[in-house]
Short mmCIF file of N, CA and C in Angstrom, two decimals:
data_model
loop_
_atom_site.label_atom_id
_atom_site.label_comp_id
_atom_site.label_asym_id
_atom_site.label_seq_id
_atom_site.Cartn_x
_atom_site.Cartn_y
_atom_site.Cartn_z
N UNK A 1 -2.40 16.49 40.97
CA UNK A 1 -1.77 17.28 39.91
C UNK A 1 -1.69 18.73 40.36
N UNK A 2 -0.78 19.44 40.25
CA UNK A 2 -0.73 20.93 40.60
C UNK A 2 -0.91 22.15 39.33
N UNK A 3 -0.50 22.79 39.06
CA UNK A 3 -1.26 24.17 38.40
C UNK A 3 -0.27 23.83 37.14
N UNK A 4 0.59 22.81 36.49
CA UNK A 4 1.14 22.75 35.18
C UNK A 4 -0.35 22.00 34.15
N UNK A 5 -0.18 22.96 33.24
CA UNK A 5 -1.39 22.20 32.17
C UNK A 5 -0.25 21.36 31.24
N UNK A 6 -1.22 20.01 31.19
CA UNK A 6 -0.62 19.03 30.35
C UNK A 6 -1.27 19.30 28.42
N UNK A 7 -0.52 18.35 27.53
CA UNK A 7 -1.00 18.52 26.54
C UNK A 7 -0.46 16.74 25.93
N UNK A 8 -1.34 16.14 26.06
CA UNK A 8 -1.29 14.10 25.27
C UNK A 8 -1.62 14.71 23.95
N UNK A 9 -0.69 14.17 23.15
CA UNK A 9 -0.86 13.87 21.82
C UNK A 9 0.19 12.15 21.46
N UNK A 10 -1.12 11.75 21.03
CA UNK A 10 -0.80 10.24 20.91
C UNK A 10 -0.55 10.32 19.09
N UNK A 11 0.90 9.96 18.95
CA UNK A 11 1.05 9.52 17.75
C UNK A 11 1.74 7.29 17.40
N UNK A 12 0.49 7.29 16.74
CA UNK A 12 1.46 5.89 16.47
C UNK A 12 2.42 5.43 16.01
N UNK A 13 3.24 4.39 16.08
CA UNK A 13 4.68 4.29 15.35
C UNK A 13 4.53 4.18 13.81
N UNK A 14 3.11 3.23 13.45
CA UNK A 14 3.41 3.44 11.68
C UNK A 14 2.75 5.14 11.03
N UNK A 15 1.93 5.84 12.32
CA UNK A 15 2.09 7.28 11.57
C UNK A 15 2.91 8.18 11.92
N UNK A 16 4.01 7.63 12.62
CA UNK A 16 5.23 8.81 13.02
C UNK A 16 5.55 9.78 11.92
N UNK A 17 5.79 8.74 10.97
CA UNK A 17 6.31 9.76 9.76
C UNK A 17 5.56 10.31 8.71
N UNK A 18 4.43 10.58 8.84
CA UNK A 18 3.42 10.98 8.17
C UNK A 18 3.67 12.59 8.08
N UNK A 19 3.44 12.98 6.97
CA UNK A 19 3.98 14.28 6.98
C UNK A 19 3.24 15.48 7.74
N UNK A 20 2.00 15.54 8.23
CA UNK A 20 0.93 15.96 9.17
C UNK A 20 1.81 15.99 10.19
N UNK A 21 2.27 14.92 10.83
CA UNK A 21 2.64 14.59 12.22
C UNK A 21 4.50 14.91 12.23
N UNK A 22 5.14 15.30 11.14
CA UNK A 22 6.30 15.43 11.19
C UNK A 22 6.00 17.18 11.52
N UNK A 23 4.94 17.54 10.46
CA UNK A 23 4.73 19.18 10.89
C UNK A 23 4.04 19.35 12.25
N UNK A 24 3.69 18.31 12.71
CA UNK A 24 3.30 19.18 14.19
C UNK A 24 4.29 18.96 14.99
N UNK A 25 4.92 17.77 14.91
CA UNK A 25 6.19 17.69 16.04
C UNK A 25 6.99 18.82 16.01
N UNK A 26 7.36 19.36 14.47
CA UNK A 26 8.19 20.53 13.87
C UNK A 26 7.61 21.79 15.09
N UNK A 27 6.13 21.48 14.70
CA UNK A 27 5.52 22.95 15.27
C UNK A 27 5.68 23.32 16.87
N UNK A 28 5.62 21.86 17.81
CA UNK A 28 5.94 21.77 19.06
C UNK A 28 6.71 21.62 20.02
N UNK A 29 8.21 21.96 18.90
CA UNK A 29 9.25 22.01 19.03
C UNK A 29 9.68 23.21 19.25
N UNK A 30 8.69 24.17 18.51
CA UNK A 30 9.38 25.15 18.89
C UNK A 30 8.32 26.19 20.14
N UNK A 31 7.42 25.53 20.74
CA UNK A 31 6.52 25.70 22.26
C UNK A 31 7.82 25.36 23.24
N UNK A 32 7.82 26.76 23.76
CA UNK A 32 8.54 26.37 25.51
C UNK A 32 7.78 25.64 26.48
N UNK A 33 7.62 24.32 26.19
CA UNK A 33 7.26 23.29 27.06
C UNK A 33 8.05 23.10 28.10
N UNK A 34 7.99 22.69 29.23
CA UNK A 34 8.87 22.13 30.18
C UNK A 34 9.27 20.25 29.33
N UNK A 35 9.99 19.74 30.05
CA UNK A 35 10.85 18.62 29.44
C UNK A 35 9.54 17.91 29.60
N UNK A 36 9.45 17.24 28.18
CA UNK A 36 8.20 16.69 27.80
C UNK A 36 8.70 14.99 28.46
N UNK A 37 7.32 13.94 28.84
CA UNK A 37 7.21 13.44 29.40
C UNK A 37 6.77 12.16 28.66
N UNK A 38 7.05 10.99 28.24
CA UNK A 38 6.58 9.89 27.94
C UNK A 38 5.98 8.76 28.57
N UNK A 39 4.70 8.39 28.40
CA UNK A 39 3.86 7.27 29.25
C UNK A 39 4.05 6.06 28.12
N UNK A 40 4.51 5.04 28.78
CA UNK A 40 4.27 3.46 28.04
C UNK A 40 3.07 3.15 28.96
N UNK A 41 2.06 2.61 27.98
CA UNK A 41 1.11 1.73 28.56
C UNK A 41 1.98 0.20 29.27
N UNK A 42 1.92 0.29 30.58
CA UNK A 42 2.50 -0.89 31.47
C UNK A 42 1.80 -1.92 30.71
N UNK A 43 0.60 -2.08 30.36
CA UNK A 43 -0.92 -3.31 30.12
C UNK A 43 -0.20 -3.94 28.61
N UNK A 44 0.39 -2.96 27.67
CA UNK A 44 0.02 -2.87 26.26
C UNK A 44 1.14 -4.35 26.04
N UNK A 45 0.91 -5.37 25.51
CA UNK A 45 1.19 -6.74 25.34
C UNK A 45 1.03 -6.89 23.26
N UNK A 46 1.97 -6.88 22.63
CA UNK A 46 1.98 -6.97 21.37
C UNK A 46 1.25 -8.19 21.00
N UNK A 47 0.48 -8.33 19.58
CA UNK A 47 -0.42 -9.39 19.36
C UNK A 47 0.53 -10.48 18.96
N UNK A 48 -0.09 -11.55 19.60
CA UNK A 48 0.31 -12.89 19.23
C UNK A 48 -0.11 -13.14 18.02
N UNK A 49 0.70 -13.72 17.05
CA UNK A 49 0.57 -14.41 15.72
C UNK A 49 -0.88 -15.09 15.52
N UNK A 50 -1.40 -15.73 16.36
CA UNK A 50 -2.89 -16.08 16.55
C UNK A 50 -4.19 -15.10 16.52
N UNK A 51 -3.77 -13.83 17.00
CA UNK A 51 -4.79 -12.66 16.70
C UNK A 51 -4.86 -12.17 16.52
N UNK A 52 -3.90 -12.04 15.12
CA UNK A 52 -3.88 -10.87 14.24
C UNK A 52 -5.48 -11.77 13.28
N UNK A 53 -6.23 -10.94 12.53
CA UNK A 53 -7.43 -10.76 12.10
C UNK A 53 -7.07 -11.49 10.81
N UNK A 54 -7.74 -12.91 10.54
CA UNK A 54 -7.45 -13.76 9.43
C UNK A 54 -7.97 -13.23 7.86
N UNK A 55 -8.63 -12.27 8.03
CA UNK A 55 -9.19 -11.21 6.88
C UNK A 55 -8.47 -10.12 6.19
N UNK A 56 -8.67 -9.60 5.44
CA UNK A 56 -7.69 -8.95 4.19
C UNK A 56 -7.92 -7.17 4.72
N UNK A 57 -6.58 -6.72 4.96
CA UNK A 57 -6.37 -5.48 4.98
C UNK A 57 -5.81 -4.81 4.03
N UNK A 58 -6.36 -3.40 4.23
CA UNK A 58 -6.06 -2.20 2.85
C UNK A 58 -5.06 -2.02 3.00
N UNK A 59 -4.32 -1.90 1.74
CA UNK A 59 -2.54 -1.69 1.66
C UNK A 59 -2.58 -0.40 2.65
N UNK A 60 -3.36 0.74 3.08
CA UNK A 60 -2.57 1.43 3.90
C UNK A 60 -2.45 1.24 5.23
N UNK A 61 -3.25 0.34 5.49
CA UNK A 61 -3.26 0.47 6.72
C UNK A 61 -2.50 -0.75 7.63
N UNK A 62 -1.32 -1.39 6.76
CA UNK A 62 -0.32 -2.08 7.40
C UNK A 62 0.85 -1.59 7.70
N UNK A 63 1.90 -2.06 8.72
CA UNK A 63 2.99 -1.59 9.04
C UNK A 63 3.99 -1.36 7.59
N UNK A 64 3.94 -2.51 6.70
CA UNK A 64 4.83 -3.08 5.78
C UNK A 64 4.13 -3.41 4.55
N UNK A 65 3.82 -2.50 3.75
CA UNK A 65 3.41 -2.83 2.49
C UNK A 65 3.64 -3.83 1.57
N UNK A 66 2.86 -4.92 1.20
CA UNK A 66 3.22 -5.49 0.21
C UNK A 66 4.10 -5.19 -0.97
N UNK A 67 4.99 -6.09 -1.66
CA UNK A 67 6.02 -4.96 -2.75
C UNK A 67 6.40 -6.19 -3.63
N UNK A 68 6.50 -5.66 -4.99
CA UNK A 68 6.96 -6.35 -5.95
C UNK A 68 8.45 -6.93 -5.73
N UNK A 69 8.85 -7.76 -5.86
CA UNK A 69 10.38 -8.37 -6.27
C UNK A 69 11.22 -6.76 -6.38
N UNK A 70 12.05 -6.16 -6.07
CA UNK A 70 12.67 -5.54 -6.66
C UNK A 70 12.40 -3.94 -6.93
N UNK A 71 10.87 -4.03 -6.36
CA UNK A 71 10.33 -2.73 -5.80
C UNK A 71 9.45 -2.15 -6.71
N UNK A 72 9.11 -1.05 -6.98
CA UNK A 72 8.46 -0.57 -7.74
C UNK A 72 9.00 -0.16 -8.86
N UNK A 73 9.85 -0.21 -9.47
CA UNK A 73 10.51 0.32 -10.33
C UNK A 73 10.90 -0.90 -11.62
N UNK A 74 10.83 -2.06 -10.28
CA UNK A 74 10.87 -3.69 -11.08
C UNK A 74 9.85 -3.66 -11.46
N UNK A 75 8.82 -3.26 -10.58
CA UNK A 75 7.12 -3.75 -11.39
C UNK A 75 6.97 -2.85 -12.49
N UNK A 76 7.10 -1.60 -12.76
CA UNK A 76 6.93 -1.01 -13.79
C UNK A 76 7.41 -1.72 -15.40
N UNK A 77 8.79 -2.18 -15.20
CA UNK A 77 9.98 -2.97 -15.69
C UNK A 77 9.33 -4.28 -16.41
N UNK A 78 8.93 -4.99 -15.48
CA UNK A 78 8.14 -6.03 -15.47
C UNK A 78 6.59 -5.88 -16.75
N UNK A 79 6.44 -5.22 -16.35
CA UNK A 79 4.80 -4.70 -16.91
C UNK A 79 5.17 -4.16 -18.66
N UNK A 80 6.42 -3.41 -18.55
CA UNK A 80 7.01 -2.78 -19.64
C UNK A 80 7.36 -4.08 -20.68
N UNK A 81 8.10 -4.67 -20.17
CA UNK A 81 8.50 -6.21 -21.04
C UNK A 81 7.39 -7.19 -20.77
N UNK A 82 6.64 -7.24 -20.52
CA UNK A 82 5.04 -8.15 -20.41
C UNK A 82 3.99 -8.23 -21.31
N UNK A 83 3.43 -6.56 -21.04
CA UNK A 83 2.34 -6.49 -21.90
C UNK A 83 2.67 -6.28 -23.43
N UNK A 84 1.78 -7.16 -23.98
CA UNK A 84 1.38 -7.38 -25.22
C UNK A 84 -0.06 -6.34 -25.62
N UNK A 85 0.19 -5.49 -26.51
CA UNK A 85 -0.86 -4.58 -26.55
C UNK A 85 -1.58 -5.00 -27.94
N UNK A 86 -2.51 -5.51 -26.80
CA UNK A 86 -3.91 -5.84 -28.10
C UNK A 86 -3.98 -5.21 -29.18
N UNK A 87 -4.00 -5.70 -30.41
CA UNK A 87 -4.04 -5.46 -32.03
C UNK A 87 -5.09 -4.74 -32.02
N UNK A 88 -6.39 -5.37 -31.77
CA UNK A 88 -7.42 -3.91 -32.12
C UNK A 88 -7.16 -3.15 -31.42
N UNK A 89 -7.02 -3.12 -30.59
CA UNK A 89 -6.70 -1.82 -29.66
C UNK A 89 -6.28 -0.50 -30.17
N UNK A 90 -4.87 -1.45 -30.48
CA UNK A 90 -3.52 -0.34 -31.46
C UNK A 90 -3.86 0.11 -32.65
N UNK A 91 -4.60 -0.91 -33.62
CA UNK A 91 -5.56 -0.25 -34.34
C UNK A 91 -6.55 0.80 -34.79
N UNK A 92 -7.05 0.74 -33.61
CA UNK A 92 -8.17 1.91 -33.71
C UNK A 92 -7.83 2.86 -32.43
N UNK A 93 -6.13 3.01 -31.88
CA UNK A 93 -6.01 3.92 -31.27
C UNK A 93 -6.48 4.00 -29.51
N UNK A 94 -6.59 2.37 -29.43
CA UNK A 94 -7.45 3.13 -28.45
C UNK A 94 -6.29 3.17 -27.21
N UNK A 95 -6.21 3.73 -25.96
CA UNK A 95 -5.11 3.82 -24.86
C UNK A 95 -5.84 4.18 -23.73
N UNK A 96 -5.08 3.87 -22.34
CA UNK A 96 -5.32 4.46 -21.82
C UNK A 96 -4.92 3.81 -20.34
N UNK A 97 -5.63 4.09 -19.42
CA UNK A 97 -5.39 3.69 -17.84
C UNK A 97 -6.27 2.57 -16.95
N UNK A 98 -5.84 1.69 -17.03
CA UNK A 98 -6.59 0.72 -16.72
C UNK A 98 -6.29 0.39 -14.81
N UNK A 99 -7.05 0.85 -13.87
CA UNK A 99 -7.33 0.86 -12.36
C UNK A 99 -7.43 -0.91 -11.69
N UNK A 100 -7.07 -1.39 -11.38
CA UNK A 100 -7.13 -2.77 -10.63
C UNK A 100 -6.76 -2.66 -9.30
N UNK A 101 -7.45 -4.15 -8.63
CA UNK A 101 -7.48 -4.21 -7.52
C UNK A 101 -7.36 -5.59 -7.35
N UNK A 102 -6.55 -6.30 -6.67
CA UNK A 102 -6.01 -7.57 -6.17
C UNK A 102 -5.76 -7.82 -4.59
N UNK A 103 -5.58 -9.26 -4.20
CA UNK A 103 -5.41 -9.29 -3.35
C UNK A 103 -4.03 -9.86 -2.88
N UNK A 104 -2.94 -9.70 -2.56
CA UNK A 104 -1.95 -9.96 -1.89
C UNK A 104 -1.91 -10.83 -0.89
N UNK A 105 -1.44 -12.25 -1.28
CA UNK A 105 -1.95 -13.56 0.11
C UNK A 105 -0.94 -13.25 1.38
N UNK A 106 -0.87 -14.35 1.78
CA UNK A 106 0.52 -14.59 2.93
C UNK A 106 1.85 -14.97 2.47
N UNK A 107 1.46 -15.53 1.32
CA UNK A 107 2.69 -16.48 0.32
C UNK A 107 3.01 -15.43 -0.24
N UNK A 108 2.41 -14.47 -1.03
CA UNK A 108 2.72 -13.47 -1.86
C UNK A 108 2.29 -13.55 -3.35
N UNK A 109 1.43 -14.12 -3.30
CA UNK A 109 0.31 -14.64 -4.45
C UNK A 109 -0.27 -13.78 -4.97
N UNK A 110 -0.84 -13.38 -5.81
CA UNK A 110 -1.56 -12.29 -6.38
C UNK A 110 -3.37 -12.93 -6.86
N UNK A 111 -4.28 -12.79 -6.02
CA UNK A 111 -5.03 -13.46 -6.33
C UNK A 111 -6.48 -12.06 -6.40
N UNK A 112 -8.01 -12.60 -6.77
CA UNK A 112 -8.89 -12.12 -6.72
C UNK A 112 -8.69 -10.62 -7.52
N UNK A 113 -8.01 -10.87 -8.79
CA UNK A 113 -7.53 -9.53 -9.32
C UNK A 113 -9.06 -8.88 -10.48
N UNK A 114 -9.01 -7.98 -9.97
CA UNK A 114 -10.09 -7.50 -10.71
C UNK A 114 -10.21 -5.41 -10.77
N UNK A 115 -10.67 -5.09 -12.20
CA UNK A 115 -10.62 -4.20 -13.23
C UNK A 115 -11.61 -3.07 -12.05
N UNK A 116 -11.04 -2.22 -11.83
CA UNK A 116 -11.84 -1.13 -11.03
C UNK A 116 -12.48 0.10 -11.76
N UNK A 117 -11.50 0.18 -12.94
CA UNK A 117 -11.98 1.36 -13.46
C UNK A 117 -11.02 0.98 -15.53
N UNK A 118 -11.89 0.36 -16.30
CA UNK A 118 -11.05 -0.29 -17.53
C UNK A 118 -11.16 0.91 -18.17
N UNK A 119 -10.54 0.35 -19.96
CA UNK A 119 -10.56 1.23 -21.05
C UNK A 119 -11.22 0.39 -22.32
N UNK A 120 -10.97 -1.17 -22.56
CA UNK A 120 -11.74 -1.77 -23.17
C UNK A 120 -11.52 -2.86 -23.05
N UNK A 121 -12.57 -3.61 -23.54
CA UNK A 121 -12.31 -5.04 -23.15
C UNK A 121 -10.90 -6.19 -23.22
N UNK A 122 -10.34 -5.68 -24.32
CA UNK A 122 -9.13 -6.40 -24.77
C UNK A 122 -7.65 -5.99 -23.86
N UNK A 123 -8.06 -4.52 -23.49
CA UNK A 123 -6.69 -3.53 -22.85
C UNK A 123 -6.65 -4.16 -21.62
N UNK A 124 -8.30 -4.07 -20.76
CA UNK A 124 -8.80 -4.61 -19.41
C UNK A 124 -8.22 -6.27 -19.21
N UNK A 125 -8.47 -6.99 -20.18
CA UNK A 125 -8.17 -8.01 -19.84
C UNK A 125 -6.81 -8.53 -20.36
N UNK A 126 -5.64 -7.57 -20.86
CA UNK A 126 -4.46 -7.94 -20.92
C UNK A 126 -3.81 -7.71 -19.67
N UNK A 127 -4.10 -6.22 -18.82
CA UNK A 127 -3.64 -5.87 -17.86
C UNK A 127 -4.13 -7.03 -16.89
N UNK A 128 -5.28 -7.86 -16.80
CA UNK A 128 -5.65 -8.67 -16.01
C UNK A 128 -4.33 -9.40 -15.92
N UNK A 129 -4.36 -10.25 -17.56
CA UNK A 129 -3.49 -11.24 -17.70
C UNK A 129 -2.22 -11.25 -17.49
N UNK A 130 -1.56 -9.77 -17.33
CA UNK A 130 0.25 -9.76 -16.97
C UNK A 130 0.33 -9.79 -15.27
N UNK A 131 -0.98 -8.91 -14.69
CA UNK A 131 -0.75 -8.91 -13.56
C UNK A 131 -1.05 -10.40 -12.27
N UNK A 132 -1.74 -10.95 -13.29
CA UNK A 132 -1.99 -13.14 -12.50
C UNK A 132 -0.67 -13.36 -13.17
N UNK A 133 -0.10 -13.04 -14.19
CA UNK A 133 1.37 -13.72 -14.18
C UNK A 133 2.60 -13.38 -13.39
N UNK A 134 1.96 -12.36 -12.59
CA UNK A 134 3.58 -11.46 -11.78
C UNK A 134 3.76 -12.99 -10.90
N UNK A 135 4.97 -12.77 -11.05
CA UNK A 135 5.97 -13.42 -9.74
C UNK A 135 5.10 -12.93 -8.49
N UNK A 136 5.52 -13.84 -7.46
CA UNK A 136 5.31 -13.56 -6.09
C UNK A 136 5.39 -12.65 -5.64
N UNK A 137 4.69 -11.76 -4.91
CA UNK A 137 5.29 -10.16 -4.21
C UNK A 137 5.84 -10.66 -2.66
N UNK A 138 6.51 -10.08 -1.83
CA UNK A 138 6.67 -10.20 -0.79
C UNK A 138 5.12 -9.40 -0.34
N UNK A 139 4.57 -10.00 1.08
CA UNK A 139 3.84 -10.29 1.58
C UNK A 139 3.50 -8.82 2.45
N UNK A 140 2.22 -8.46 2.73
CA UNK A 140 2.37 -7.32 3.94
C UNK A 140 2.43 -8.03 5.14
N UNK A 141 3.11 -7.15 5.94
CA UNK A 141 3.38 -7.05 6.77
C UNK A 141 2.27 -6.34 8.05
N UNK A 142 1.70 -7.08 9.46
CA UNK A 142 1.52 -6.72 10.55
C UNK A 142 1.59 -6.77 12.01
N UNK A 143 1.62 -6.37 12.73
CA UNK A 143 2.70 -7.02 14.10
C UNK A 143 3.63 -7.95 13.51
N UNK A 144 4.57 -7.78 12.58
CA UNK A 144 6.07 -8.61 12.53
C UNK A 144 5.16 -10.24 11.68
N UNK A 145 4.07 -10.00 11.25
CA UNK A 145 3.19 -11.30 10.52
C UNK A 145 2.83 -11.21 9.07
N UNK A 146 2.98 -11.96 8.29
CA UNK A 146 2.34 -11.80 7.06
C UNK A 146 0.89 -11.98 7.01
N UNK A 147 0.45 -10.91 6.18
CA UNK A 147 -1.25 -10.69 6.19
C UNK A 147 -1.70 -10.94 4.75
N UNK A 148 -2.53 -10.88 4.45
CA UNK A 148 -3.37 -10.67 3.18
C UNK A 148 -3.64 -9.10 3.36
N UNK A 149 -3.35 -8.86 2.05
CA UNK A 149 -3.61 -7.19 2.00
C UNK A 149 -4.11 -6.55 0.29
N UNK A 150 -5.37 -6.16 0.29
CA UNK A 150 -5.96 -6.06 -0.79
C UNK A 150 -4.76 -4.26 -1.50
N UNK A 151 -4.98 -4.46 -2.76
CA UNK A 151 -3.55 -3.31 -3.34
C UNK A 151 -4.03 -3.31 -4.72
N UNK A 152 -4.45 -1.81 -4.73
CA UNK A 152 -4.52 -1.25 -6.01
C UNK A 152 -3.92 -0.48 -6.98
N UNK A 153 -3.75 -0.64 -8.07
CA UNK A 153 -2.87 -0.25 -8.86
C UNK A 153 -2.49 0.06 -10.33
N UNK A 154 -2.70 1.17 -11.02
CA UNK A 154 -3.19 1.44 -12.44
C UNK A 154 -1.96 1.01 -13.43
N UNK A 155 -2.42 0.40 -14.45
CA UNK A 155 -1.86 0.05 -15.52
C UNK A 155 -2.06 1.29 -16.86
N UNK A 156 -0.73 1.74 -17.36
CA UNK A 156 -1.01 2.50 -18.33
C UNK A 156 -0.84 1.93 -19.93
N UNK A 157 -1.07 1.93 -21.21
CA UNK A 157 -1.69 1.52 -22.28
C UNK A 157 -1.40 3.28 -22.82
N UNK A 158 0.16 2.75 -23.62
CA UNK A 158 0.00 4.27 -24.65
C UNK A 158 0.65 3.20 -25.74
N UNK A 159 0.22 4.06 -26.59
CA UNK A 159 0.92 3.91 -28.53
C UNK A 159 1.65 4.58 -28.63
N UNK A 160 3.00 4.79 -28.01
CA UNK A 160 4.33 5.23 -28.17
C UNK A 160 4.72 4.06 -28.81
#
């Protein structure tokens, strides 16, 4: 190597666009670098369908997020024409934000759903009950494979 100092910054393809890494590219764009230089690992061999990890990953940390039918805007939609808001509830006022956590299969199943943070027993377990009735979600996504991917997600409960 001769007297040019180098500078590796390894960004991965699912955090390219992370807004951190959009501001540093921004920032090193504007360094008079000489013509910057790209290394492919020669070795690097993408995972075979066989070893990707048969265990449940956190919605962030897949290529391809699990997603409702129709996106997020369907699930809201969905949830809007669903829930049935418990009588005592509405009664005595009560509302509020109910936190869950499920697991997202390979099929797109919604399974192991459970209350992370409730409001009362009746609110907690309606939001249970609309969200085991959702339709299928499309599946996450890793190396180009469907995974199980655990996905959390708050339910709101107002008396409008």
């Amino acid at each position: 190597m001769n007297d040019e100092q180098m500078l590796l910054i390894v960004i991965t393809k699912e955090n390219k666009n992370k807004p951190e890494n959009l501001a540093l590219r921004e920032k090193l764009s504007k360094i008079n670098f000489a013509t910057p230089r790209f290394a492919v690992d020669p070795n690097f061999k993408k995972p075979s369908k066989d070893s990707i990890p048969n265990g449940t990953f956190d919605f962030v940390s897949v290529e391809k997020q699990p997603e409702f039918p129709g996106g997020l805007k369907a699930f809201y939609q969905y949830l809007g024409q669903n829930i049935k808001y418990p009588k005592e509830a509405a009664k005595n006022k009560i509302y509020g934000r109910v936190f869950l956590s499920f697991t997202v299969e390979k099929n797109g199943e919604l399974t192991d759903i459970k209350v992370t943070r409730g409001v009362s027993r009746d609110i907690d377990a309606e939001a249970v009950r609309v969200i085991s009735e959702s339709p299928n979600w499309s599946p996450g996504i890793q190396f180009g494979v469907p995974v199980r991917v655990r996905y959390n997600i708050n339910v709101n409960f107002n008396l409008n």
